[in-house]
Tab-separated table of C-alpha atoms in Angstrom:
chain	number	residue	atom	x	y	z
A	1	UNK	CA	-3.616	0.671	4.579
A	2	UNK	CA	-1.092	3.192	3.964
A	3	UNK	CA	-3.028	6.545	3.505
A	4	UNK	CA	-1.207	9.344	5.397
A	5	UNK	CA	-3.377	10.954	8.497
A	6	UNK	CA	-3.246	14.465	9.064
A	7	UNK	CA	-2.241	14.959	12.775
A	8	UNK	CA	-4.735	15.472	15.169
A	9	UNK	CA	-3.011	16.347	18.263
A	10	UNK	CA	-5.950	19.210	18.931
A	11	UNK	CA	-8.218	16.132	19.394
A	12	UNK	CA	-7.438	13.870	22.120
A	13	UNK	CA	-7.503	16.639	24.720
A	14	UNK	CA	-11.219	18.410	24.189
A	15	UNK	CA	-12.344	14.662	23.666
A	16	UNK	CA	-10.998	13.017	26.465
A	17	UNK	CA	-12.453	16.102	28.601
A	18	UNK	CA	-16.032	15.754	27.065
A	19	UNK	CA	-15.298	12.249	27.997
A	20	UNK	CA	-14.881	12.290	31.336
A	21	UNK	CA	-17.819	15.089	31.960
A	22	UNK	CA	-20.320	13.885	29.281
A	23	UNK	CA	-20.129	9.825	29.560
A	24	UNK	CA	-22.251	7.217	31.520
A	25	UNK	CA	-19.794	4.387	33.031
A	26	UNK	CA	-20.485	2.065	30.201
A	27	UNK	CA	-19.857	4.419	27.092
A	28	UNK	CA	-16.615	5.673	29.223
A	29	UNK	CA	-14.541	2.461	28.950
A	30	UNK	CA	-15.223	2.576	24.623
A	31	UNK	CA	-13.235	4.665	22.378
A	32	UNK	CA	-12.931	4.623	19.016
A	33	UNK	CA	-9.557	5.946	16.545
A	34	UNK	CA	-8.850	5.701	13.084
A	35	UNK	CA	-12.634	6.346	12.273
A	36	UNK	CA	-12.545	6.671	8.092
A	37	UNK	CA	-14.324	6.510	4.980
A	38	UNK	CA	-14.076	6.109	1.662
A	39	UNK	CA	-15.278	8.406	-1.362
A	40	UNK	CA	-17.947	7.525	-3.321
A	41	UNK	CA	-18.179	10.444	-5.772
A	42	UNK	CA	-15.304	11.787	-8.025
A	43	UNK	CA	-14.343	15.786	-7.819
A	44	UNK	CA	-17.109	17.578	-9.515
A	45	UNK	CA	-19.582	14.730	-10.125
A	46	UNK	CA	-23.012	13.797	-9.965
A	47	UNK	CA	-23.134	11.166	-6.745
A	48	UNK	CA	-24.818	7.760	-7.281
A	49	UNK	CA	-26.557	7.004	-4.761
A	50	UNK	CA	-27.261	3.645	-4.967
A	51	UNK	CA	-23.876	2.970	-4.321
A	52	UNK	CA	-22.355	1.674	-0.375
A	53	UNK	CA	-20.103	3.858	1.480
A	54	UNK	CA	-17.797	1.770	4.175
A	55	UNK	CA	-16.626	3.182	7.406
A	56	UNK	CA	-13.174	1.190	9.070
A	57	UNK	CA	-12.231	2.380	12.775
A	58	UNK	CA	-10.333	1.039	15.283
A	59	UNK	CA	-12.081	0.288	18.538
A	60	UNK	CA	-10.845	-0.286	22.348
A	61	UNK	CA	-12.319	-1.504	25.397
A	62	UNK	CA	-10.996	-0.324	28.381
A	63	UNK	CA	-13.233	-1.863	30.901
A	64	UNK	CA	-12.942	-5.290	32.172
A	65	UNK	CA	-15.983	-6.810	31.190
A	66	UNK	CA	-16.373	-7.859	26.802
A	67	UNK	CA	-18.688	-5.696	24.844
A	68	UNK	CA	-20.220	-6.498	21.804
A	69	UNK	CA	-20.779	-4.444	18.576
A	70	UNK	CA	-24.238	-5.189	17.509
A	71	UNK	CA	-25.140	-2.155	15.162
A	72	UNK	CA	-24.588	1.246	13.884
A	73	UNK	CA	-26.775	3.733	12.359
A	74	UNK	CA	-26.067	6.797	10.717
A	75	UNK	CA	-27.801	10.055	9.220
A	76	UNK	CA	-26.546	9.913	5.437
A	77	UNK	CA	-27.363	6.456	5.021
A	78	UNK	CA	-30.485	4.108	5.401
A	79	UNK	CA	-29.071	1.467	7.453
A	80	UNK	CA	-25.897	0.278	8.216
A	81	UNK	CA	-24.577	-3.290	8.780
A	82	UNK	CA	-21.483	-5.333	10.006
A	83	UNK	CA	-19.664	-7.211	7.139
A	84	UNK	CA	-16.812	-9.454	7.433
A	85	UNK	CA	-14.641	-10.171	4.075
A	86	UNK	CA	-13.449	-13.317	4.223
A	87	UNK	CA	-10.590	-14.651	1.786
A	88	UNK	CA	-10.546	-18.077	0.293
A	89	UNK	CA	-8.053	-19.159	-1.990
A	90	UNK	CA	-7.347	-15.316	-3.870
A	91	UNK	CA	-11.537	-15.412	-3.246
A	92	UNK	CA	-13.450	-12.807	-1.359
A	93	UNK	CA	-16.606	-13.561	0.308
A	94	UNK	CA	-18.587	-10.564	1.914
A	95	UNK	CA	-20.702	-11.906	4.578
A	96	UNK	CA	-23.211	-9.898	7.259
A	97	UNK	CA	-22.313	-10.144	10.740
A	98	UNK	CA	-26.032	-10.178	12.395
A	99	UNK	CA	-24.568	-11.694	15.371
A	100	UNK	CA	-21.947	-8.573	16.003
A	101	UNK	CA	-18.095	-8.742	16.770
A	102	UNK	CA	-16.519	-9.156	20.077
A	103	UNK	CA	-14.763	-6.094	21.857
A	104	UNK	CA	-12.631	-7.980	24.687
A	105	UNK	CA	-11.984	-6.655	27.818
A	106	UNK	CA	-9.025	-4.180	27.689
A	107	UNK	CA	-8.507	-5.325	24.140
A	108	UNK	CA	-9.486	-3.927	20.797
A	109	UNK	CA	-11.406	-4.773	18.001
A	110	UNK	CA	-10.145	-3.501	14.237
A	111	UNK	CA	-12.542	-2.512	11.615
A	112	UNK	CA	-10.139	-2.377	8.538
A	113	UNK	CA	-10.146	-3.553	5.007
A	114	UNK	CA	-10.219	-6.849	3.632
A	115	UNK	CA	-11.723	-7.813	7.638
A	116	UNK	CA	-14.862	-6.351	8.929
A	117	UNK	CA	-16.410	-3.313	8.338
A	118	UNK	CA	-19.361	-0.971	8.340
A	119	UNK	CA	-21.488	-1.259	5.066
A	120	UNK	CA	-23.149	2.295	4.569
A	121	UNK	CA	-26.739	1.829	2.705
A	122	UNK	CA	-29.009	3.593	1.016
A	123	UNK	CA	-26.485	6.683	1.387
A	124	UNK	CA	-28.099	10.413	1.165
A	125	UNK	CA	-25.660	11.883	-0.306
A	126	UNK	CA	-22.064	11.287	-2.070
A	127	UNK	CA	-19.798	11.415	-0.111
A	128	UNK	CA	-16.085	13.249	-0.787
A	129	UNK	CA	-12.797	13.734	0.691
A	130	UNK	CA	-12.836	15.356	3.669
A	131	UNK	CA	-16.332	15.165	4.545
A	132	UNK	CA	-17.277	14.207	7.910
A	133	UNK	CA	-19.970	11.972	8.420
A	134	UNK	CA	-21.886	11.066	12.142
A	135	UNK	CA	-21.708	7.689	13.154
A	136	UNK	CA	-23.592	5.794	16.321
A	137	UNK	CA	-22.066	2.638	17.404
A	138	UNK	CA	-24.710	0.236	19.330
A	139	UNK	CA	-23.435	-2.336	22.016
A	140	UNK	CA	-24.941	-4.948	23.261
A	141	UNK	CA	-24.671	-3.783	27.201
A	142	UNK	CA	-26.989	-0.908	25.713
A	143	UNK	CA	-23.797	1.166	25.297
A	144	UNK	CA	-23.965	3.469	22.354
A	145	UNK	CA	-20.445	5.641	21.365
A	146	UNK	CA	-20.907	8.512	18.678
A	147	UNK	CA	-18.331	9.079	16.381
A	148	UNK	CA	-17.677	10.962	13.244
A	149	UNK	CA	-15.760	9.469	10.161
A	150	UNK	CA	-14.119	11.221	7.958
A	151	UNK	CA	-13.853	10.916	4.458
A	152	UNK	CA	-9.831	10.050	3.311
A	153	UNK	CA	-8.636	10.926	-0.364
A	154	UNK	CA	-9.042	7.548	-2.397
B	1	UNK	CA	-22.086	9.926	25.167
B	2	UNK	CA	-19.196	11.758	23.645
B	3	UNK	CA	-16.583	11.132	20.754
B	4	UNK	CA	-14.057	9.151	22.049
B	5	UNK	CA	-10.653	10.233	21.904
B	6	UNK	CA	-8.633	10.280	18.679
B	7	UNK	CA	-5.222	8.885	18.860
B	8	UNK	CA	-3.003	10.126	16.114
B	9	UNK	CA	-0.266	8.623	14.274
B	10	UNK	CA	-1.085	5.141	15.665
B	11	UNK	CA	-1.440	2.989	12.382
B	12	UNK	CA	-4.423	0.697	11.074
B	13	UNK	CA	-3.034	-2.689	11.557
B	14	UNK	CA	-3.657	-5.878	9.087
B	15	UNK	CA	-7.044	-7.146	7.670
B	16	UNK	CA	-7.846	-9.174	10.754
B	17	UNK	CA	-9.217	-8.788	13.624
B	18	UNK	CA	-7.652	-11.724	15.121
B	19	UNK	CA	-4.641	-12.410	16.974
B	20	UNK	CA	-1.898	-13.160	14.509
B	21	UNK	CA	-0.252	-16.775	14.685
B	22	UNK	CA	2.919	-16.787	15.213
B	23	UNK	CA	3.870	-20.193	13.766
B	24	UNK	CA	2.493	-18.670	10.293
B	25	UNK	CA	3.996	-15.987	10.411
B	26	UNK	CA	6.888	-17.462	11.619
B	27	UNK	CA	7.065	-19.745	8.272
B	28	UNK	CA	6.296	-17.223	6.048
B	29	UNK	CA	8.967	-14.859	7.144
B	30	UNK	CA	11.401	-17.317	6.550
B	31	UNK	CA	10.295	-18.302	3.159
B	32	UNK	CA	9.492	-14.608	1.641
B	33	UNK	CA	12.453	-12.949	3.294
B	34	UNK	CA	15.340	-14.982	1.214
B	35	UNK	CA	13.271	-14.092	-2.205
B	36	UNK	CA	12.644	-10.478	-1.571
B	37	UNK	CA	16.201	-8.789	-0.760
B	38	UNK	CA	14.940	-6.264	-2.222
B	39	UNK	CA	11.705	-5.576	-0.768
B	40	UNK	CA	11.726	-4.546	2.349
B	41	UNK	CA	8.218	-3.591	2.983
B	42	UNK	CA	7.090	-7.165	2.224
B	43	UNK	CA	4.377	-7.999	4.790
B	44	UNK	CA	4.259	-11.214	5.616
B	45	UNK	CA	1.472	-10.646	8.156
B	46	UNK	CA	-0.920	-9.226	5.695
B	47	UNK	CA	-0.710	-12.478	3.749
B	48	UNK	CA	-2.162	-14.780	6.303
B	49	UNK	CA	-5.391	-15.219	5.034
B	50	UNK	CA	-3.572	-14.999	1.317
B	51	UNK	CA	-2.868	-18.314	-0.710
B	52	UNK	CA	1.012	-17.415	0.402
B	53	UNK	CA	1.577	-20.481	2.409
B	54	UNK	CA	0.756	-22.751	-0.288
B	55	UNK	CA	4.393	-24.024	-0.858
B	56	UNK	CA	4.747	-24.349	2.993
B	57	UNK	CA	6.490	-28.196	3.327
B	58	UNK	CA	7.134	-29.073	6.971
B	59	UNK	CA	8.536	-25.657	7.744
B	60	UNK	CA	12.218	-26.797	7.666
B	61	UNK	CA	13.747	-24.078	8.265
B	62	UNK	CA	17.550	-24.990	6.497
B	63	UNK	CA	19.834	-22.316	5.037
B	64	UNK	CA	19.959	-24.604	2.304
B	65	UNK	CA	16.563	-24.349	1.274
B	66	UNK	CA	16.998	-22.290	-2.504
B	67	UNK	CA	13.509	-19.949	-1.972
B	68	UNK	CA	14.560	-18.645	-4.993
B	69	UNK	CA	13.157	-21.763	-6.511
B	70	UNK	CA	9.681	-20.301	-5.488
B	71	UNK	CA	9.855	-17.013	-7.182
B	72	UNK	CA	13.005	-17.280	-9.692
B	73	UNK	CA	11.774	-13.695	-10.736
B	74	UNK	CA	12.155	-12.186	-6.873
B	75	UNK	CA	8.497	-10.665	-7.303
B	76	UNK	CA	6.779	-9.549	-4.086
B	77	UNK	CA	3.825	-11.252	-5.578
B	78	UNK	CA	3.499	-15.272	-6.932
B	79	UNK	CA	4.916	-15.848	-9.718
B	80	UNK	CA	2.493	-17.758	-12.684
B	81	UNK	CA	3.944	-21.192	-13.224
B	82	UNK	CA	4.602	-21.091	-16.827
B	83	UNK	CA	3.768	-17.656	-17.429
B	84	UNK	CA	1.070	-18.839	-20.049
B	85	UNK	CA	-0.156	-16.356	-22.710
B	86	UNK	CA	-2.534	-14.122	-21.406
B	87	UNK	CA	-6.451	-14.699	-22.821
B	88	UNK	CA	-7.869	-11.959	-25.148
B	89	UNK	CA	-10.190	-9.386	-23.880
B	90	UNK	CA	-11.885	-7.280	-26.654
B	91	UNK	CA	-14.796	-4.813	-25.093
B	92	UNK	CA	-15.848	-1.308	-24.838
B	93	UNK	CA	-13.685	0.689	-22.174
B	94	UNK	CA	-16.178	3.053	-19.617
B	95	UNK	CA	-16.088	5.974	-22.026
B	96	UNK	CA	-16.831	3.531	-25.024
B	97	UNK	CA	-13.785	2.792	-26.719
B	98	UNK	CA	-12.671	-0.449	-27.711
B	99	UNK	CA	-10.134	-2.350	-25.898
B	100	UNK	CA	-7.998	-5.139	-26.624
B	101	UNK	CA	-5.956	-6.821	-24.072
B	102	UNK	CA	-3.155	-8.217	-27.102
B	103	UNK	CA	-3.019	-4.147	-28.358
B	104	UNK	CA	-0.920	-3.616	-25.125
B	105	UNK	CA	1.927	-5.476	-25.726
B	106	UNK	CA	5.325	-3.197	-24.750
B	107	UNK	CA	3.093	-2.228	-21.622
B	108	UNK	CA	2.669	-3.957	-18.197
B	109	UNK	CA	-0.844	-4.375	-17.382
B	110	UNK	CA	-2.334	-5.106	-14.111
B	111	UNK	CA	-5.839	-6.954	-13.842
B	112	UNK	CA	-8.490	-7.073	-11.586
B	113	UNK	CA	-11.822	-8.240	-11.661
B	114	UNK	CA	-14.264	-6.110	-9.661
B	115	UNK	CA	-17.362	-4.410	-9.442
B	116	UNK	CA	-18.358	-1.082	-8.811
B	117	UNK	CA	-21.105	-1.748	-5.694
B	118	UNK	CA	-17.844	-3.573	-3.562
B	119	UNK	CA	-17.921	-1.822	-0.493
B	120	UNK	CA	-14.503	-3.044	0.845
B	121	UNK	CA	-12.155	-5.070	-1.245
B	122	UNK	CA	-12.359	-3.419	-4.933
B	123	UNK	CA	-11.992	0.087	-3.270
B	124	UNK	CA	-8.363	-0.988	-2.054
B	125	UNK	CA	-6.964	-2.474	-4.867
B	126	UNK	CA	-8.252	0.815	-6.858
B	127	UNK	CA	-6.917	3.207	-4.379
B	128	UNK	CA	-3.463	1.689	-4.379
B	129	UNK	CA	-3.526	1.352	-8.400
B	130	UNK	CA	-3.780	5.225	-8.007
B	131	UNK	CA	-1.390	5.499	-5.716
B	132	UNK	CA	0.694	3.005	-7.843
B	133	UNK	CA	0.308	5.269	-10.735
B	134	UNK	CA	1.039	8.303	-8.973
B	135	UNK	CA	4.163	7.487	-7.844
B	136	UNK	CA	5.506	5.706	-11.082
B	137	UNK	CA	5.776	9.270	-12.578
B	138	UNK	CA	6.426	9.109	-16.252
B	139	UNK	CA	6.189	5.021	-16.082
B	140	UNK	CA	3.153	4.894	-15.795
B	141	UNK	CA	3.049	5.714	-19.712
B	142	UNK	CA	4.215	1.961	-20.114
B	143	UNK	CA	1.609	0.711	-17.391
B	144	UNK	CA	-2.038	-0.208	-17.995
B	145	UNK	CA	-4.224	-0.750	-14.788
B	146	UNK	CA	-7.620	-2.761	-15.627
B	147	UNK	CA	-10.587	-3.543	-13.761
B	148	UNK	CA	-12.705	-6.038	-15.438
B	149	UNK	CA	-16.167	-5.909	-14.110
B	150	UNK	CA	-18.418	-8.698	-12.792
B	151	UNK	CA	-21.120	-7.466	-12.511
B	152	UNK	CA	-22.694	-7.017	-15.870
B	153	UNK	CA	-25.884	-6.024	-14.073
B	154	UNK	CA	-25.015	-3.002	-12.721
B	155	UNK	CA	-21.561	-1.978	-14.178
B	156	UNK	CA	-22.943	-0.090	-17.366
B	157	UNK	CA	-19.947	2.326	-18.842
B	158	UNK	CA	-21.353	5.277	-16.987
B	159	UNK	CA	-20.838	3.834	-13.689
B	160	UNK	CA	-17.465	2.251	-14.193
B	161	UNK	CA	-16.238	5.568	-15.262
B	162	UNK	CA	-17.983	7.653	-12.450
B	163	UNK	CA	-16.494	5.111	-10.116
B	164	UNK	CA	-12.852	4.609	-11.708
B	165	UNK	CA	-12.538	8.948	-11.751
B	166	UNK	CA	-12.881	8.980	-8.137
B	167	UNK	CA	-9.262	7.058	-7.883
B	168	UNK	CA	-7.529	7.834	-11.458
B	169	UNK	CA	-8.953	8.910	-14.766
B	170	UNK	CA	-6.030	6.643	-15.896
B	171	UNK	CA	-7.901	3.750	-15.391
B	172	UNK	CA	-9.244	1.574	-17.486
B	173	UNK	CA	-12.872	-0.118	-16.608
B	174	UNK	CA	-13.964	-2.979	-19.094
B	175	UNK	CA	-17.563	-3.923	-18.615
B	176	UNK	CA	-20.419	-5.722	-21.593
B	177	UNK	CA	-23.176	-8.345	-20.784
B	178	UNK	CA	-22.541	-11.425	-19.206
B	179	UNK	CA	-22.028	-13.333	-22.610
B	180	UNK	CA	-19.426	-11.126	-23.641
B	181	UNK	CA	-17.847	-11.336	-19.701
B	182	UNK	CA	-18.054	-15.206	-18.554
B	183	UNK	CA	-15.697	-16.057	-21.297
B	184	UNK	CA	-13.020	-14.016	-19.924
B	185	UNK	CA	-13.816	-14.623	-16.457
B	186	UNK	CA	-13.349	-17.946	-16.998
B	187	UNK	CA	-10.449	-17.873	-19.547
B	188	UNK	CA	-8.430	-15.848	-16.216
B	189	UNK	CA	-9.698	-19.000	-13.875
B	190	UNK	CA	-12.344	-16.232	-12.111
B	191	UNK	CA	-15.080	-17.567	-10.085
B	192	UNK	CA	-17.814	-15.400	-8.978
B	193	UNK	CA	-21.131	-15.883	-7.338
B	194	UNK	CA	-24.046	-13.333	-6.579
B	195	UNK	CA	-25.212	-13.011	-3.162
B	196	UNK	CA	-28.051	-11.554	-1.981
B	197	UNK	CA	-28.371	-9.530	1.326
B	198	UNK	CA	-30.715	-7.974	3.307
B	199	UNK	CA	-34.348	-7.307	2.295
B	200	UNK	CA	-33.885	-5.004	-0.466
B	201	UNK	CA	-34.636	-7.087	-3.966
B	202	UNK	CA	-31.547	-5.092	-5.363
B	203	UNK	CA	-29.025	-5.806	-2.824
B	204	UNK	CA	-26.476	-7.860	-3.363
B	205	UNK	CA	-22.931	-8.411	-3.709
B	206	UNK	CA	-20.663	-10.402	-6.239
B	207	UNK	CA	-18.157	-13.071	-4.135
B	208	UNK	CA	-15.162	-13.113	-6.732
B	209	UNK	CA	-11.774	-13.676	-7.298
B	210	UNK	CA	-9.960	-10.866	-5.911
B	211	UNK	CA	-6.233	-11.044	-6.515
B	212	UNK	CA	-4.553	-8.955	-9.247
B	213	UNK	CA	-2.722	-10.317	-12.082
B	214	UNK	CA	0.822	-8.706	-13.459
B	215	UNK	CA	0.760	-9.482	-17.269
B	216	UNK	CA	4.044	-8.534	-18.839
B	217	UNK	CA	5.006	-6.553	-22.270
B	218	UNK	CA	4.667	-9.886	-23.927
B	219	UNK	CA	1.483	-10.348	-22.399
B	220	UNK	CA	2.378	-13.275	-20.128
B	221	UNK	CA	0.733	-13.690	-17.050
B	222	UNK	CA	3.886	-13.211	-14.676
B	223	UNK	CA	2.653	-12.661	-11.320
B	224	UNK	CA	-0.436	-12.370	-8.976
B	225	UNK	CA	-0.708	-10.513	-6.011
B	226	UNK	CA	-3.398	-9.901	-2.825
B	227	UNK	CA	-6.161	-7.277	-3.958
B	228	UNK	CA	-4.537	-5.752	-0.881
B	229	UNK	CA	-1.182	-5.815	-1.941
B	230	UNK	CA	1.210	-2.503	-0.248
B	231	UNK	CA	1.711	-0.129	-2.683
B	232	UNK	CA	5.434	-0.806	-2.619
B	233	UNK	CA	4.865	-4.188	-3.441
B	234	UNK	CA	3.236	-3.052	-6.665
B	235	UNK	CA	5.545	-0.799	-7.664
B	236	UNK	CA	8.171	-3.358	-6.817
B	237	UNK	CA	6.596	-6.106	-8.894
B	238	UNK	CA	5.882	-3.479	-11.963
B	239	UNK	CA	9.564	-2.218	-11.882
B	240	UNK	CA	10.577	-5.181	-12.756
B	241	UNK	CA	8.642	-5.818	-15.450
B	242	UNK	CA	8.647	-2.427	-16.833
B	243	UNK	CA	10.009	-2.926	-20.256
């Protein structure tokens, strides 16, 4: 995808810090960039809310064992689940991911479009450019990372 | 547990999460980069799940290979052997207003078939349309981007043109019952299939045929592209058949 990111040099500092005071060994070796979303209301209107939001991120594991992305829940959503599109000849096939997608040791795994992704359900509200919405990733080590996504300009 | 650190200006990469292979790639550099001078943001990479390697023959890689032969137009996208007539579509627009696909001739129109519950594929073809349209300034005027729905279910006019405003009120979102839909989706070769998901009765989401069709001011199909296609491609591919 193309869509300009506003820079966030502020970030990486305060984070990293919380990081390395805040973290248990496991959640410590995870990190997450590029966490985004996309609208699901225009300017002005009335959201529907039976509608999916869709959250991409990059992820990295710095650790040398795998890790596993099993789930994610949110607060402005229901539930949330892993999807995979799959192309077929100029076909797209959306399938669930129950069984979760591999983070290898120091390696990364990309949630981006047209690939996997985050399937928002049952969302709360609509959500708009800019907003931010909280995000916990579940691992199968029992690691958990929270993030925040925020919503880009369609 | 903390946020982890952000780490700007480092790019989303391609579609998959997978290593790229190299030999793929390798091929479809060599054929795309002879037909597309002009293009130099043609990503081969983002094509390797695509239909792109179809024409791949033993990977020769001779000079004397003509790719032009491929794509005699130099489009980003693939070209439509024959560039047949485009079918008719005649329904209702999202704010009601009747729409025929042969009243556009002198205007480029891009196609895609969609549906307004996608969660991932629909939303990137729409945000580069936008994006498409944005940057074509006052050509847009001769450019008409429309998203056929497939999902006669769900897709009523209200939600087609709730969804469509959130990219560009330029739009155009086509919708009607199935027996008014099927004939076009199958007179544009569109196959679709409902699948269900989860527990939730009303969950489900429509596998379909996903890559874009450039129809030209004659209204021949000319070219079809990824539903991830760069912007630049798009603009590339609609340049040239501006009329």
């Amino acid at each position: 995808m193309s869509a300009a990111r506003p820079g966030r040099l502020a970030w990486p500092f305060g984070l990293c810090l919380g990081l390395l005071l805040g973290c248990g060994a496991d959640a410590s070796t995870l990190s997450a960039s590029d966490v985004w979303s996309r609208p699901t209301v225009a300017a002005g209107a009335e959201p529907d809310l039976s509608l999916p939001g869709v959250v991409y991120l990059s992820l990295r594991n710095g650790g040398d064992t795998h890790e596993r992305l099993t789930g994610a829940h949110s607060t402005v959503c229901a539930r949330v689940e892993l999807h995979r599109t799959r192309r077929v000849d100029g076909r797209s096939r959306m399938q669930a991911v129950p069984e979760g997608a591999l983070v290898p040791a120091g390696g990364q795994l990309e949630l981006a479009p047209g690939g996997l992704h985050l399937m928002l359900i049952g969302l709360r509200r609509g959500l708009r450019p800019g907003d931010s919405l909280p995000l916990t990733l579940a691992f199968a080590s029992g690691a958990t990372l929270e993030l925040a996504a925020t919503v880009r300009p369609p | 547990m903390t946020n982890a650190p952000h780490r700007p200006g480092r790019a989303t990469t391609g579609p998959s999460p997978r290593p790229p292979r190299p030999l793929l790639l390798g091929l479809l550099a060599a054929l795309a980069l002879p037909a597309c001078d002009d293009a130099p943001t043609a990503q081969p990479g983002q094509l390797s799940e695509g239909p792109a390697g179809a024409s791949t023959d033993g990977g020769d890689p001779s000079p004397l290979t003509d790719a032009s032969d491929d794509n005699p137009g130099g489009f980003a996208g693939t070209p439509v052997d024959g560039t047949p007539l485009a079918p008719e579509i005649a329904l209702d627009d999202q704010h009601g207003r009747p729409f025929r696909l042969s009243a556009q001739r002198g205007r480029v129109v891009l196609l895609s078939f969609g549906f307004v519950h996608c969660p991932d594929v629909c939303p990137a073809t729409l945000s580069h349309w936008a994006a498409a349209l944005r940057q074509l300034g006052d050509d847009a005027n001769r450019v008409r981007c429309v998203f056929v729905s497939v999902d006669p279910e769900r897709d009523t006019p209200e939600r087609l043109a709730g969804h469509l405003a959130i990219y560009d009120e330029r739009l155009t979102g086509l919708g009607g019952d199935e027996a008014q839909l099927a004939p076009i989706w199958s007179g544009f070769g569109v196959q679709r299939e409902v699948v269900r998901f989860g527990d939730h009765a009303g969950s489900y989401l429509v596998d379909h045929s996903t890559e874009m069709l450039l129809i030209d001011a004659e209204g021949r199909q000319r070219v079809r592209l990824p539903f991830d296609a760069p912007v630049e491609d798009l603009l590339h591919d609609l340049r040239l058949l501006l009329p």
